[in-house]
Coordinates of C-alpha atoms in Angstrom, one line a residue:
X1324 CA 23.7 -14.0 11.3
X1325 CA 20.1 -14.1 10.5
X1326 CA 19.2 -14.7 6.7
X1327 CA 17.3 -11.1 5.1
X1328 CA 14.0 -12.9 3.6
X1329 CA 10.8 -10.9 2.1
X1330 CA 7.6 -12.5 2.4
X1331 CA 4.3 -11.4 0.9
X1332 CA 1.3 -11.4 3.6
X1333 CA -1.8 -10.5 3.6
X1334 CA -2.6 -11.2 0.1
X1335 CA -6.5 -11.3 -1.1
X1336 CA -7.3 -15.4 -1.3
X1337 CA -4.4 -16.5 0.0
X1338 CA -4.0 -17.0 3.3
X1339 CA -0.2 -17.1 4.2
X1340 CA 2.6 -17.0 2.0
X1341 CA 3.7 -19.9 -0.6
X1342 CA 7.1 -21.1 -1.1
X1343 CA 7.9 -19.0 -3.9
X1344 CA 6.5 -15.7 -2.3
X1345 CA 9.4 -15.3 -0.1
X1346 CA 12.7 -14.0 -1.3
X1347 CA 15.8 -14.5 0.1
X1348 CA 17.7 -11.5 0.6
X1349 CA 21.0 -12.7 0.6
X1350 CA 23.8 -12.0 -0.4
X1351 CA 23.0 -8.9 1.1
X1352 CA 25.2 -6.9 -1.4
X1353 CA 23.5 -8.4 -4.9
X1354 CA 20.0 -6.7 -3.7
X1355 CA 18.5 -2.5 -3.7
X1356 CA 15.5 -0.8 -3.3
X1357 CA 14.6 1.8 -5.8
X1358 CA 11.8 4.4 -6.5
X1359 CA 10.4 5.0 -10.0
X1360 CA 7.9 7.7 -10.9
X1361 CA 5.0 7.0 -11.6
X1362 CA 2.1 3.8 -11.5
X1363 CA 2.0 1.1 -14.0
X1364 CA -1.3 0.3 -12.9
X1365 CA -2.9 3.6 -13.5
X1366 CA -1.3 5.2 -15.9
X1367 CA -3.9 8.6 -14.8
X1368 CA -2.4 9.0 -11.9
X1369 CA -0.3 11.9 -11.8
X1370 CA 1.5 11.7 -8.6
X1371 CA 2.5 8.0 -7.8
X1372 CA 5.8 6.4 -6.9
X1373 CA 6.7 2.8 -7.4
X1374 CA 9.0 1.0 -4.7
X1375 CA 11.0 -1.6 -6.5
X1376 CA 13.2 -4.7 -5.4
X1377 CA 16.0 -4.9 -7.6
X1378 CA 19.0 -7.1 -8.2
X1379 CA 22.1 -6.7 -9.2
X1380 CA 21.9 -9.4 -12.0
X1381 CA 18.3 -10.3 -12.4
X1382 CA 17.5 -6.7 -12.4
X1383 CA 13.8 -5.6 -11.4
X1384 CA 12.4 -8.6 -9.0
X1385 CA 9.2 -7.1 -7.5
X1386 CA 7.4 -3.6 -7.0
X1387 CA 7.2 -3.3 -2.9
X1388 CA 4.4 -0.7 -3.1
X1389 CA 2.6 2.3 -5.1
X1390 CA 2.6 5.9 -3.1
X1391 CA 0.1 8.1 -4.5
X1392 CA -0.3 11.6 -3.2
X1393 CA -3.2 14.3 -4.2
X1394 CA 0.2 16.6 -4.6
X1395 CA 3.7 16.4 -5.8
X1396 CA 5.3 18.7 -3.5
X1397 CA 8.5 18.8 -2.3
X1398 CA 7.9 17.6 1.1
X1399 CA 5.7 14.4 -0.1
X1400 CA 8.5 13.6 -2.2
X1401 CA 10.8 14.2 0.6
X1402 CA 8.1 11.5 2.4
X1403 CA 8.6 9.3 -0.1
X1404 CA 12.7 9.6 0.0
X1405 CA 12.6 8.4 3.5
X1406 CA 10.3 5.5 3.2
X1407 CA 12.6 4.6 1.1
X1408 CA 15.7 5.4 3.5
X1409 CA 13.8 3.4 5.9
X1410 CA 13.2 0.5 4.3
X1411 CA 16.6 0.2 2.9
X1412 CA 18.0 0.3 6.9
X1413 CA 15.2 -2.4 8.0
X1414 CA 16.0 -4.5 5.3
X1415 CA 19.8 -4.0 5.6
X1416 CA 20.5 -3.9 1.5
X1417 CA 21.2 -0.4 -0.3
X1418 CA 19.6 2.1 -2.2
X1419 CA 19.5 2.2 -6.2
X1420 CA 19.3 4.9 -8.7
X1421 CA 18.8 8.9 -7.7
X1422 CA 16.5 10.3 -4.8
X1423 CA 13.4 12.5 -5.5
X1424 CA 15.1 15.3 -4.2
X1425 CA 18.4 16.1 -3.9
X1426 CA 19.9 16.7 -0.5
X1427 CA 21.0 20.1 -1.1
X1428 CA 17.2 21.2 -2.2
X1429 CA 15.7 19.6 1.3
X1430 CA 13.6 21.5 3.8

């Protein structure tokens, strides 16, 4: 079985990842992906969802990404529900806290 690992690429400056940019995934159960509302980075911006590495122990580890949207409609949300549902099933680790919107509210 293959080990789960995270690498960051592409960063400004750096050309390939160092040691300590890559996270080992394993074991697979201790890690989740969550989505926070919101951008810590700009606190103006009004529709923005952070994609966050957690563990089980250690807590928070890394934010993934920042969505922003011009809108917080349902069905961006709903966009951003399954970017999360397909990261979780590429990355093989499960999903953390409560979805944007509920299943029974979906389009």
């Amino acid at each position: 079985m293959a080990q789960r690992t995270l690498a960051r690429i592409g960063t400004p400056g750096v050309p390939r990842a160092q040691p300590m940019d890559v996270l080992q995934l394993e074991p697979v159960a201790d890690w989740s992906l969550g989505v926070l509302p919101g951008d810590v980075q700009d606190t103006r911006a009004v529709h923005a969802w952070q994609l966050e590495l957690r563990h089980q122990r250690r807590g928070p580890v890394v934010t993934l990404c920042v969505v922003r949207s011009n809108s917080g409609a349902q069905v961006v949300q709903q966009d951003v529900d399954a970017l999360v549902d397909a990261l979780v099933a590429r990355l093989g680790i499960r999903r953390s806290g409560s979805r944007l919107v509920p299943p029974k509210r979906r389009q």
